[in-house]
């Protein structure tokens, strides 16, 4: 491996090259503890919201396809800075370079999706029961949208929300995770340049960096009709409660605790790759990370030794080294939480393979063979821990998949058509995402992304997720000379 500079210095250099320099006096990089650039807190959330309202009032009258052109140019700028921004994601989060660049690609993908969408914001026409009447649905811009993003996808999940909100005619307020404000700062600065050249209203999208109070202020403010939040269940519960108290709308993407079932007919080569990436990829810090493996008795003893070997061979190290597959966790607290979960697992009779801490933020991914699903397994520990359980009957495996409070992603590895289709049926997986012969993570942007139960019920990104960023108006037109009333009601003067 060639000599790589301290992470903090490299991040500061990238910001300077992007034209948005910051001093390297911020939080420590998970890679080597060097100080990352320090992003200033937003000085007044109230003033930012007021600016966002003004921006919205101008932007909502710009035609949708013209709004799409701004997002097209933003996507082009992201493409131009793909490698630099990807490296910054890697430095700040610790995810390997190909995943850092992949995250920027995910932003570019949603830009392209949103550009097409900007010409497809269509409603319905509905048959009216009254003569000489037309009834239709029209979608209008909603207002300022707050986006609270998490550390693990510091920019892509914001982009899912922001790009759709912008083509829908909304303004955006972005509260990034306190753990990853640097990439947000850089992406916001790329956006600002594009928006200025385009002649977009000032403050159309703003960064509202800060601590918990900044998020709380956004959630509580009645000028914001929609708050989209990604993160932990407790955070989502706090946001949802505050937003609901003012009868606002929230869009939540919270904990996952995904399970994969390995059936007796599974292709074990494919299974090994799917499980390794699903459970250990991104050092177990995706909402979609595979956390539970439900293995049929007939393949358990063949699969497990191979899986242990595969997990043991995953290269752990500086995520900027192209050979690395497992970078550091986000911070030392995450490593402590992982250690505590493994201790609990041992106390419950679990057999742990791997899982050793290797310095401040680095860990080996852990496989934990558990006697049964327990409260520990039902909890989501945001770490590379894969709990392994056995099953003998298909229905038993489905019951285990469902038996957790979360419902984001799920998969089954099987070559049995009946099992695959049953998994996708109403009595199969209860998650927002259900995959056959692949892992649980790495969704494309084209589908609606989100899940049920404590995952929060929201849907972001593709399909018709755009509708949550708009308000629906039912319009009735009488083009006749009389006034017939619906339901045959008579009211003659
Ligand atoms: C998240 O972890 O919050 O499906 C988002 C995936 C990514 C997005 C994850 N495309 O794993």
Short mmCIF file of C-alpha atoms and ligand atoms in Angstrom, two decimals:
data_model
loop_
_atom_site.label_atom_id
_atom_site.label_comp_id
_atom_site.label_asym_id
_atom_site.label_seq_id
_atom_site.Cartn_x
_atom_site.Cartn_y
_atom_site.Cartn_z
CA UNK A 1 0.00 0.00 0.00
CA UNK A 2 1.41 3.42 -0.92
CA UNK A 3 1.69 6.04 1.81
CA UNK A 4 -1.72 7.63 2.40
CA UNK A 5 -1.84 11.08 4.06
CA UNK A 6 -3.72 11.65 7.34
CA UNK A 7 -7.46 11.51 6.67
CA UNK A 8 -8.14 14.98 8.10
CA UNK A 9 -5.51 16.64 5.89
CA UNK A 10 -6.84 14.88 2.83
CA UNK A 11 -10.42 15.92 3.62
CA UNK A 12 -9.32 19.55 4.04
CA UNK A 13 -7.49 19.39 0.69
CA UNK A 14 -10.58 18.01 -1.04
CA UNK A 15 -12.75 20.80 0.38
CA UNK A 16 -10.21 23.43 -0.71
CA UNK A 17 -10.14 21.98 -4.25
CA UNK A 18 -13.95 22.07 -4.33
CA UNK A 19 -13.82 25.76 -3.35
CA UNK A 20 -15.39 25.35 0.12
CA UNK A 21 -12.40 25.24 2.51
CA UNK A 22 -12.72 24.63 6.25
CA UNK A 23 -10.07 24.36 9.00
CA UNK A 24 -9.16 20.79 10.04
CA UNK A 25 -10.22 21.20 13.67
CA UNK A 26 -13.36 19.04 13.76
CA UNK A 27 -14.18 15.57 15.05
CA UNK A 28 -11.65 12.76 14.63
CA UNK A 29 -11.72 10.70 11.46
CA UNK A 30 -12.67 7.08 12.17
CA UNK A 31 -9.78 6.05 9.93
CA UNK A 32 -6.82 7.38 11.91
CA UNK A 33 -8.13 9.81 14.51
CA UNK A 34 -6.82 12.88 12.65
CA UNK A 35 -9.02 15.98 12.92
CA UNK A 36 -11.57 16.37 10.12
CA UNK A 37 -12.69 19.77 8.85
CA UNK A 38 -15.00 21.59 11.27
CA UNK A 39 -18.38 22.56 9.83
CA UNK A 40 -19.90 25.65 11.50
CA UNK A 41 -23.34 25.29 13.09
CA UNK A 42 -26.25 27.09 11.47
CA UNK A 43 -26.58 30.37 13.42
CA UNK A 44 -30.37 30.61 13.32
CA UNK A 45 -32.69 27.76 12.37
CA UNK A 46 -35.60 30.20 12.53
CA UNK A 47 -34.00 32.51 9.94
CA UNK A 48 -33.13 29.52 7.74
CA UNK A 49 -36.78 28.42 7.78
CA UNK A 50 -37.92 31.95 6.89
CA UNK A 51 -35.52 31.98 3.92
CA UNK A 52 -36.78 28.55 2.90
CA UNK A 53 -40.39 29.78 2.89
CA UNK A 54 -39.44 32.67 0.57
CA UNK A 55 -37.52 30.33 -1.72
CA UNK A 56 -40.50 27.97 -1.86
CA UNK A 57 -42.88 30.82 -2.73
CA UNK A 58 -40.78 31.62 -5.81
CA UNK A 59 -39.88 28.04 -6.79
CA UNK A 60 -43.42 26.63 -6.75
CA UNK A 61 -44.34 28.77 -9.78
CA UNK A 62 -41.42 27.54 -11.90
CA UNK A 63 -42.69 24.82 -14.30
CA UNK A 64 -41.81 21.27 -13.25
CA UNK A 65 -39.66 20.47 -16.30
CA UNK A 66 -37.66 23.68 -15.71
CA UNK A 67 -37.15 22.66 -12.08
CA UNK A 68 -35.91 19.37 -13.48
CA UNK A 69 -33.21 21.20 -15.41
CA UNK A 70 -31.68 22.43 -12.15
CA UNK A 71 -31.51 18.86 -10.89
CA UNK A 72 -30.01 17.76 -14.23
CA UNK A 73 -27.21 20.32 -13.85
CA UNK A 74 -26.70 19.30 -10.22
CA UNK A 75 -26.35 15.66 -11.36
CA UNK A 76 -23.75 16.73 -13.95
CA UNK A 77 -21.77 18.60 -11.28
CA UNK A 78 -21.89 15.53 -9.02
CA UNK A 79 -20.62 13.42 -11.90
CA UNK A 80 -17.74 15.84 -12.39
CA UNK A 81 -16.79 15.59 -8.69
CA UNK A 82 -17.72 11.93 -8.25
CA UNK A 83 -14.27 10.69 -7.20
CA UNK A 84 -13.50 13.62 -4.89
CA UNK A 85 -16.87 13.47 -3.14
CA UNK A 86 -16.69 9.67 -2.95
CA UNK A 87 -13.31 9.92 -1.26
CA UNK A 88 -14.72 12.43 1.18
CA UNK A 89 -17.59 10.05 2.05
CA UNK A 90 -14.97 7.36 2.66
CA UNK A 91 -12.80 9.60 4.84
CA UNK A 92 -15.70 10.81 6.93
CA UNK A 93 -17.67 7.57 7.35
CA UNK A 94 -14.92 4.96 7.00
CA UNK A 95 -16.72 3.00 4.25
CA UNK A 96 -14.44 1.53 1.55
CA UNK A 97 -13.71 3.67 -1.48
CA UNK A 98 -15.88 1.73 -3.91
CA UNK A 99 -18.82 2.20 -1.50
CA UNK A 100 -17.97 5.89 -1.00
CA UNK A 101 -17.98 6.45 -4.75
CA UNK A 102 -21.07 4.21 -4.98
CA UNK A 103 -22.85 6.56 -2.63
CA UNK A 104 -22.15 9.50 -4.93
CA UNK A 105 -23.31 7.37 -7.86
CA UNK A 106 -26.55 6.80 -5.95
CA UNK A 107 -26.98 10.60 -5.84
CA UNK A 108 -26.36 10.85 -9.59
CA UNK A 109 -28.88 8.07 -10.21
CA UNK A 110 -31.61 9.83 -8.23
CA UNK A 111 -30.86 13.08 -10.08
CA UNK A 112 -31.51 11.30 -13.37
CA UNK A 113 -34.68 9.73 -12.01
CA UNK A 114 -35.88 13.11 -10.74
CA UNK A 115 -35.23 14.82 -14.10
CA UNK A 116 -37.51 12.33 -15.86
CA UNK A 117 -40.03 12.67 -13.06
CA UNK A 118 -40.12 16.45 -13.52
CA UNK A 119 -42.14 15.80 -16.72
CA UNK A 120 -44.34 13.13 -15.13
CA UNK A 121 -45.94 14.77 -12.12
CA UNK A 122 -49.34 13.66 -13.27
CA UNK A 123 -52.68 13.16 -11.57
CA UNK A 124 -55.90 11.35 -12.50
CA UNK A 125 -59.14 12.29 -14.16
CA UNK A 126 -62.14 10.67 -12.51
CA UNK A 127 -65.66 10.14 -13.86
CA UNK A 128 -68.04 12.57 -12.18
CA UNK A 129 -71.56 11.44 -11.22
CA UNK A 130 -72.91 14.89 -12.10
CA UNK A 131 -73.74 15.96 -15.69
CA UNK A 132 -71.45 18.56 -17.29
CA UNK A 133 -68.88 18.12 -14.57
CA UNK A 134 -65.20 17.22 -14.64
CA UNK A 135 -63.32 15.81 -11.70
CA UNK A 136 -59.55 15.48 -11.53
CA UNK A 137 -56.58 15.31 -9.23
CA UNK A 138 -53.80 17.85 -9.38
CA UNK A 139 -50.48 17.66 -7.52
CA UNK A 140 -49.10 20.92 -6.19
CA UNK A 141 -45.80 21.78 -4.49
CA UNK A 142 -45.99 21.23 -0.74
CA UNK A 143 -43.64 23.68 0.99
CA UNK A 144 -40.24 23.62 2.70
CA UNK A 145 -39.13 20.03 3.35
CA UNK A 146 -36.75 19.21 6.22
CA UNK A 147 -34.38 16.30 5.65
CA UNK A 148 -32.64 14.82 8.69
CA UNK A 149 -29.95 12.45 7.46
CA UNK A 150 -27.91 9.74 9.21
CA UNK A 151 -24.14 9.19 9.38
CA UNK A 152 -24.08 5.95 7.41
CA UNK A 153 -25.38 7.40 4.13
CA UNK A 154 -24.47 11.02 4.73
CA UNK A 155 -25.37 12.30 1.27
CA UNK A 156 -27.26 9.69 -0.81
CA UNK A 157 -30.34 9.56 1.41
CA UNK A 158 -30.49 13.37 1.47
CA UNK A 159 -30.34 13.30 -2.34
CA UNK A 160 -33.25 10.83 -2.56
CA UNK A 161 -35.32 13.36 -0.67
CA UNK A 162 -33.89 16.62 -1.98
CA UNK A 163 -33.92 15.79 -5.70
CA UNK A 164 -37.56 14.67 -5.58
CA UNK A 165 -38.56 17.63 -3.38
CA UNK A 166 -36.88 20.08 -5.77
CA UNK A 167 -38.60 18.80 -8.91
CA UNK A 168 -41.86 18.74 -6.97
CA UNK A 169 -41.45 22.49 -6.36
CA UNK A 170 -40.38 22.40 -2.70
CA UNK A 171 -37.47 24.04 -0.92
CA UNK A 172 -35.14 21.95 1.26
CA UNK A 173 -33.58 22.30 4.72
CA UNK A 174 -30.90 19.71 5.43
CA UNK A 175 -29.90 18.71 8.94
CA UNK A 176 -26.95 16.31 8.50
CA UNK A 177 -25.80 13.90 11.21
CA UNK A 178 -23.45 15.55 13.71
CA UNK A 179 -21.07 12.70 12.91
CA UNK A 180 -20.87 13.44 9.17
CA UNK A 181 -21.37 17.13 8.35
CA UNK A 182 -18.30 17.47 6.10
CA UNK A 183 -19.60 15.62 3.04
CA UNK A 184 -22.91 17.43 3.47
CA UNK A 185 -21.05 20.74 3.47
CA UNK A 186 -19.24 19.78 0.24
CA UNK A 187 -22.39 18.56 -1.52
CA UNK A 188 -24.29 21.66 -0.44
CA UNK A 189 -21.52 23.82 -1.84
CA UNK A 190 -21.67 21.98 -5.19
CA UNK A 191 -25.44 22.53 -5.18
CA UNK A 192 -25.09 26.23 -4.30
CA UNK A 193 -22.85 26.90 -7.30
CA UNK A 194 -25.19 25.12 -9.69
CA UNK A 195 -28.25 26.87 -8.22
CA UNK A 196 -26.61 30.29 -8.51
CA UNK A 197 -25.64 29.79 -12.16
CA UNK A 198 -29.13 28.51 -12.88
CA UNK A 199 -30.75 31.55 -11.27
CA UNK A 200 -32.68 29.50 -8.70
CA UNK A 201 -34.20 31.38 -5.75
CA UNK A 202 -31.72 32.03 -2.98
CA UNK A 203 -31.72 29.46 -0.15
CA UNK A 204 -33.64 26.91 -2.23
CA UNK A 205 -31.67 24.21 -0.43
CA UNK A 206 -29.82 25.00 2.79
CA UNK A 207 -27.62 23.16 5.21
CA UNK A 208 -28.81 23.42 8.81
CA UNK A 209 -25.87 21.88 10.64
CA UNK A 210 -25.95 21.59 14.38
CA UNK A 211 -26.87 19.30 17.21
CA UNK A 212 -30.09 17.68 18.31
CA UNK A 213 -31.73 21.08 18.96
CA UNK A 214 -31.49 21.95 15.25
CA UNK A 215 -33.42 18.80 14.36
CA UNK A 216 -35.96 19.46 17.10
CA UNK A 217 -36.52 23.02 15.87
CA UNK A 218 -37.19 21.77 12.35
CA UNK A 219 -39.56 19.05 13.57
CA UNK A 220 -41.53 21.50 15.70
CA UNK A 221 -41.95 24.29 13.13
CA UNK A 222 -45.38 24.55 11.51
CA UNK A 223 -43.88 26.24 8.42
CA UNK A 224 -42.42 22.85 7.45
CA UNK A 225 -45.18 20.55 6.16
CA UNK A 226 -42.91 17.51 5.73
CA UNK A 227 -40.04 16.22 7.86
CA UNK A 228 -38.12 13.29 6.40
CA UNK A 229 -35.87 11.57 8.93
CA UNK A 230 -33.43 8.67 8.70
CA UNK A 231 -31.77 7.17 11.74
CA UNK A 232 -32.48 5.27 14.93
CA UNK A 233 -35.94 4.26 16.18
CA UNK A 234 -35.73 6.56 19.26
CA UNK A 235 -34.80 9.51 17.04
CA UNK A 236 -37.64 8.72 14.62
CA UNK A 237 -40.11 8.33 17.45
CA UNK A 238 -39.15 11.77 18.82
CA UNK A 239 -39.45 13.39 15.38
CA UNK A 240 -42.74 11.67 14.56
CA UNK A 241 -44.29 12.65 17.89
CA UNK A 242 -43.31 16.29 17.52
CA UNK A 243 -44.46 16.49 13.91
CA UNK A 244 -47.72 14.67 14.68
CA UNK A 245 -48.48 17.06 17.55
CA UNK A 246 -48.73 19.87 14.99
CA UNK A 247 -50.43 17.53 12.48
CA UNK A 248 -47.54 17.72 10.06
CA UNK A 249 -46.35 14.92 7.83
CA UNK A 250 -43.31 12.79 8.58
CA UNK A 251 -41.45 10.34 6.38
CA UNK A 252 -39.40 7.90 8.40
CA UNK A 253 -36.70 5.39 7.53
CA UNK A 254 -35.49 3.87 10.80
CA UNK A 255 -34.06 0.58 12.05
CA UNK A 256 -33.85 -2.50 9.82
CA UNK A 257 -32.72 -5.76 11.49
CA UNK A 258 -32.92 -7.63 8.18
CA UNK A 259 -33.04 -11.42 7.98
CA UNK A 260 -31.98 -13.79 5.23
CA UNK A 261 -33.28 -17.34 5.00
CA UNK A 262 -30.91 -19.94 3.52
CA UNK A 263 -33.06 -22.77 2.22
CA UNK A 264 -31.92 -26.34 1.60
CA UNK A 265 -31.83 -25.74 -2.18
CA UNK A 266 -29.73 -22.54 -1.93
CA UNK A 267 -26.74 -22.03 -4.20
CA UNK A 268 -24.05 -21.91 -1.54
CA UNK A 269 -21.43 -20.10 -3.64
CA UNK A 270 -23.88 -17.28 -4.27
CA UNK A 271 -24.95 -17.44 -0.64
CA UNK A 272 -21.42 -16.87 0.64
CA UNK A 273 -20.99 -13.63 -1.32
CA UNK A 274 -24.50 -12.41 -0.57
CA UNK A 275 -24.06 -13.03 3.15
CA UNK A 276 -20.55 -11.56 3.41
CA UNK A 277 -21.53 -8.31 1.67
CA UNK A 278 -24.93 -8.15 3.34
CA UNK A 279 -23.66 -8.64 6.89
CA UNK A 280 -20.11 -7.30 6.89
CA UNK A 281 -20.23 -4.74 4.05
CA UNK A 282 -20.16 -1.09 5.21
CA UNK A 283 -18.96 -2.64 8.51
CA UNK A 284 -22.55 -3.59 9.29
CA UNK A 285 -23.69 0.02 9.32
CA UNK A 286 -26.48 0.07 6.73
CA UNK A 287 -30.15 0.12 7.67
CA UNK A 288 -30.41 -2.78 5.24
CA UNK A 289 -27.50 -4.75 6.75
CA UNK A 290 -28.20 -8.47 7.13
CA UNK A 291 -28.29 -9.08 10.88
CA UNK A 292 -30.01 -12.46 11.10
CA UNK A 293 -29.29 -15.60 9.09
CA UNK A 294 -31.92 -18.31 9.29
CA UNK A 295 -30.34 -21.50 7.93
CA UNK A 296 -31.99 -24.80 7.05
CA UNK A 297 -30.68 -27.70 9.13
CA UNK A 298 -29.66 -29.66 6.01
CA UNK A 299 -27.10 -27.04 4.88
CA UNK A 300 -26.09 -25.57 8.25
CA UNK A 301 -23.02 -27.75 8.79
CA UNK A 302 -21.74 -27.18 5.24
CA UNK A 303 -22.39 -23.45 5.16
CA UNK A 304 -21.13 -22.39 8.58
CA UNK A 305 -17.46 -23.47 8.29
CA UNK A 306 -17.25 -21.83 4.86
CA UNK A 307 -18.87 -18.67 6.16
CA UNK A 308 -16.46 -18.48 9.09
CA UNK A 309 -13.55 -18.83 6.68
CA UNK A 310 -14.97 -16.14 4.39
CA UNK A 311 -15.57 -13.74 7.27
CA UNK A 312 -12.04 -14.38 8.57
CA UNK A 313 -10.51 -13.50 5.21
CA UNK A 314 -12.20 -10.11 4.73
CA UNK A 315 -9.48 -7.43 4.56
CA UNK A 316 -9.84 -4.90 7.38
CA UNK A 317 -8.00 -1.60 7.17
CA UNK A 318 -7.80 1.95 5.84
CA UNK A 319 -10.85 2.22 3.58
CA UNK A 320 -8.85 4.32 1.13
CA UNK A 321 -6.76 1.25 0.30
CA UNK A 322 -8.52 -0.40 -2.67
CA UNK A 323 -7.84 -3.86 -1.16
CA UNK A 324 -9.88 -3.05 1.97
CA UNK A 325 -13.37 -4.50 2.29
CA UNK A 326 -14.01 -3.60 5.95
CA UNK A 327 -13.25 -0.06 7.06
CA UNK A 328 -13.56 1.31 10.59
CA UNK A 329 -16.84 1.80 12.40
CA UNK A 330 -18.03 5.38 12.74
CA UNK A 331 -16.57 5.92 16.23
CA UNK A 332 -15.29 4.23 19.38
CA UNK A 333 -18.77 4.23 20.94
CA UNK A 334 -20.00 2.02 18.09
CA UNK A 335 -17.20 -0.46 18.85
CA UNK A 336 -18.15 -0.47 22.53
CA UNK A 337 -21.82 -1.11 21.67
CA UNK A 338 -20.78 -4.02 19.49
CA UNK A 339 -18.63 -5.51 22.27
CA UNK A 340 -21.53 -5.19 24.73
CA UNK A 341 -23.90 -7.00 22.34
CA UNK A 342 -21.38 -9.83 21.87
CA UNK A 343 -20.99 -10.18 25.65
CA UNK A 344 -24.76 -10.45 25.99
CA UNK A 345 -24.86 -13.03 23.21
CA UNK A 346 -22.24 -15.17 24.99
CA UNK A 347 -24.22 -14.89 28.22
CA UNK A 348 -27.28 -16.17 26.37
CA UNK A 349 -25.39 -19.23 25.12
CA UNK A 350 -24.31 -17.82 21.75
CA UNK A 351 -21.07 -18.96 20.11
CA UNK A 352 -19.13 -16.00 18.77
CA UNK A 353 -16.61 -16.25 15.93
CA UNK A 354 -14.66 -13.06 15.15
CA UNK A 355 -15.84 -9.72 16.49
CA UNK A 356 -12.52 -8.65 18.01
CA UNK A 357 -11.83 -4.93 18.32
CA UNK A 358 -8.65 -3.94 16.48
CA UNK A 359 -7.73 -0.45 17.60
CA UNK A 360 -10.05 2.49 18.27
CA UNK A 361 -12.64 2.04 15.54
CA UNK A 362 -11.71 -1.18 13.73
CA UNK A 363 -13.44 -4.50 14.36
CA UNK A 364 -13.58 -7.94 12.81
CA UNK A 365 -17.11 -8.88 11.68
CA UNK A 366 -18.76 -11.40 14.00
CA UNK A 367 -20.79 -14.53 13.36
CA UNK A 368 -22.88 -15.48 16.37
CA UNK A 369 -24.57 -18.88 16.44
CA UNK A 370 -27.58 -18.46 18.72
CA UNK A 371 -29.69 -21.20 20.31
CA UNK A 372 -32.86 -19.18 19.58
CA UNK A 373 -34.13 -15.74 18.66
CA UNK A 374 -34.05 -13.56 21.81
CA UNK A 375 -34.60 -9.95 22.83
CA UNK A 376 -30.98 -9.28 21.92
CA UNK A 377 -31.51 -10.61 18.40
CA UNK A 378 -34.70 -8.57 18.06
CA UNK A 379 -32.79 -5.39 18.91
CA UNK A 380 -30.81 -3.70 16.20
CA UNK A 381 -27.13 -3.29 17.08
CA UNK A 382 -25.66 -1.11 14.35
CA UNK A 383 -22.54 -3.24 13.89
CA UNK A 384 -21.24 -6.18 11.81
CA UNK A 385 -22.84 -8.91 13.91
CA UNK A 386 -24.67 -11.70 12.12
CA UNK A 387 -26.83 -13.86 14.39
CA UNK A 388 -27.18 -17.35 12.93
CA UNK A 389 -30.24 -19.49 13.69
CA UNK A 390 -31.43 -22.90 12.52
CA UNK A 391 -34.77 -23.98 11.10
CA UNK A 392 -36.34 -27.15 9.75
CA UNK A 393 -39.74 -26.08 8.33
CA UNK A 394 -40.29 -23.19 5.91
CA UNK A 395 -43.14 -21.71 7.99
CA UNK A 396 -40.88 -21.66 11.00
CA UNK A 397 -38.28 -19.63 9.05
CA UNK A 398 -40.93 -17.11 7.96
CA UNK A 399 -42.19 -16.79 11.53
CA UNK A 400 -38.63 -16.03 12.68
CA UNK A 401 -38.13 -13.49 9.91
CA UNK A 402 -41.26 -11.68 11.07
CA UNK A 403 -40.64 -11.97 14.78
CA UNK A 404 -38.83 -8.62 15.24
CA UNK A 405 -40.17 -5.08 15.73
CA UNK A 406 -38.49 -3.78 12.53
CA UNK A 407 -39.49 -4.39 8.90
CA UNK A 408 -37.15 -2.86 6.34
CA UNK A 409 -35.47 -5.56 4.26
CA UNK A 410 -35.40 -9.34 3.92
CA UNK A 411 -34.26 -12.05 1.54
CA UNK A 412 -34.33 -15.76 0.84
CA UNK A 413 -31.69 -17.85 -0.91
CA UNK A 414 -33.52 -20.70 -2.59
CA UNK A 415 -33.91 -22.47 -5.90
CA UNK A 416 -37.37 -23.69 -5.00
CA UNK A 417 -39.96 -21.67 -6.91
CA UNK A 418 -42.69 -22.43 -4.39
CA UNK A 419 -40.62 -21.15 -1.50
CA UNK A 420 -39.53 -18.06 -3.40
CA UNK A 421 -43.07 -17.08 -4.33
CA UNK A 422 -44.39 -17.90 -0.86
CA UNK A 423 -41.73 -15.62 0.59
CA UNK A 424 -43.07 -12.80 -1.62
CA UNK A 425 -46.73 -13.49 -0.81
CA UNK A 426 -48.87 -11.72 1.79
CA UNK A 427 -48.06 -14.42 4.32
CA UNK A 428 -44.31 -14.31 3.55
CA UNK A 429 -41.87 -11.51 4.35
CA UNK A 430 -43.44 -8.57 6.20
CA UNK A 431 -40.79 -6.07 5.07
CA UNK A 432 -40.77 -3.14 2.68
CA UNK A 433 -38.09 -4.92 0.64
CA UNK A 434 -38.11 -8.66 -0.14
CA UNK A 435 -35.32 -10.17 -2.28
CA UNK A 436 -34.78 -13.56 -3.84
CA UNK A 437 -31.27 -14.98 -4.27
CA UNK A 438 -29.43 -11.91 -3.07
CA UNK A 439 -28.67 -10.16 0.17
CA UNK A 440 -30.76 -7.55 1.93
CA UNK A 441 -28.76 -4.39 1.20
CA UNK A 442 -27.72 -2.42 -1.86
CA UNK A 443 -31.12 -1.41 -3.22
CA UNK A 444 -31.35 0.45 -6.53
CA UNK A 445 -32.93 3.91 -6.51
CA UNK A 446 -35.77 2.94 -8.90
CA UNK A 447 -37.85 1.14 -6.28
CA UNK A 448 -39.62 2.73 -3.33
CA UNK A 449 -37.31 2.40 -0.32
CA UNK A 450 -38.56 1.98 3.24
CA UNK A 451 -40.23 -0.45 5.58
CA UNK A 452 -42.95 -1.38 8.02
CA UNK A 453 -43.40 -1.51 11.79
CA UNK A 454 -40.66 0.34 13.71
CA UNK A 455 -38.90 1.10 10.43
CA UNK A 456 -41.48 3.86 10.26
CA UNK A 457 -43.60 3.16 7.18
CA UNK A 458 -42.03 5.79 4.92
CA UNK A 459 -41.15 5.31 1.26
CA UNK A 460 -38.38 7.31 -0.37
CA UNK A 461 -36.49 7.32 -3.65
CA UNK A 462 -38.13 5.62 -6.66
CA UNK A 463 -41.57 4.46 -7.83
CA UNK A 464 -44.30 6.90 -6.70
CA UNK A 465 -42.50 8.11 -3.55
CA UNK A 466 -42.63 11.62 -5.05
CA UNK A 467 -46.25 11.95 -3.99
CA UNK A 468 -45.31 12.55 -0.36
CA UNK A 469 -43.46 15.73 -1.40
CA UNK A 470 -46.59 17.24 -2.97
CA UNK A 471 -50.10 18.12 -1.90
CA UNK A 472 -53.00 16.54 -3.74
CA UNK A 473 -55.95 18.64 -4.77
CA UNK A 474 -59.22 17.17 -6.00
CA UNK A 475 -60.65 19.62 -8.52
CA UNK A 476 -64.29 19.70 -9.62
CA UNK A 477 -65.43 21.78 -12.58
CA UNK A 478 -69.05 22.49 -13.51
CA UNK A 479 -69.21 23.49 -17.17
CA UNK A 480 -73.04 23.35 -17.33
CA UNK A 481 -75.71 25.97 -16.60
CA UNK A 482 -77.39 24.20 -13.66
CA UNK A 483 -76.13 23.13 -10.24
CA UNK A 484 -76.78 19.41 -9.75
CA UNK A 485 -75.75 18.23 -6.28
CA UNK A 486 -73.89 15.03 -5.53
CA UNK A 487 -75.69 12.08 -3.91
CA UNK A 488 -78.94 13.36 -5.53
CA UNK A 489 -79.42 15.95 -2.79
CA UNK A 490 -82.17 18.49 -3.58
CA UNK A 491 -81.80 22.10 -2.41
CA UNK A 492 -84.09 24.24 -4.59
CA UNK A 493 -84.68 27.87 -3.67
C1 LIG B 1 -29.53 3.23 4.68
O1 LIG B 1 -28.78 2.42 5.20
O2 LIG B 1 -30.14 4.09 5.35
O3 LIG B 1 -30.09 -0.31 0.04
C2 LIG B 1 -29.73 3.36 3.22
C3 LIG B 1 -29.01 0.11 0.48
C4 LIG B 1 -28.58 1.51 0.10
C5 LIG B 1 -29.24 2.50 0.97
C6 LIG B 1 -29.13 2.24 2.44
N1 LIG B 1 -28.92 1.75 -1.28
O4 LIG B 1 -28.29 -0.57 1.19
#
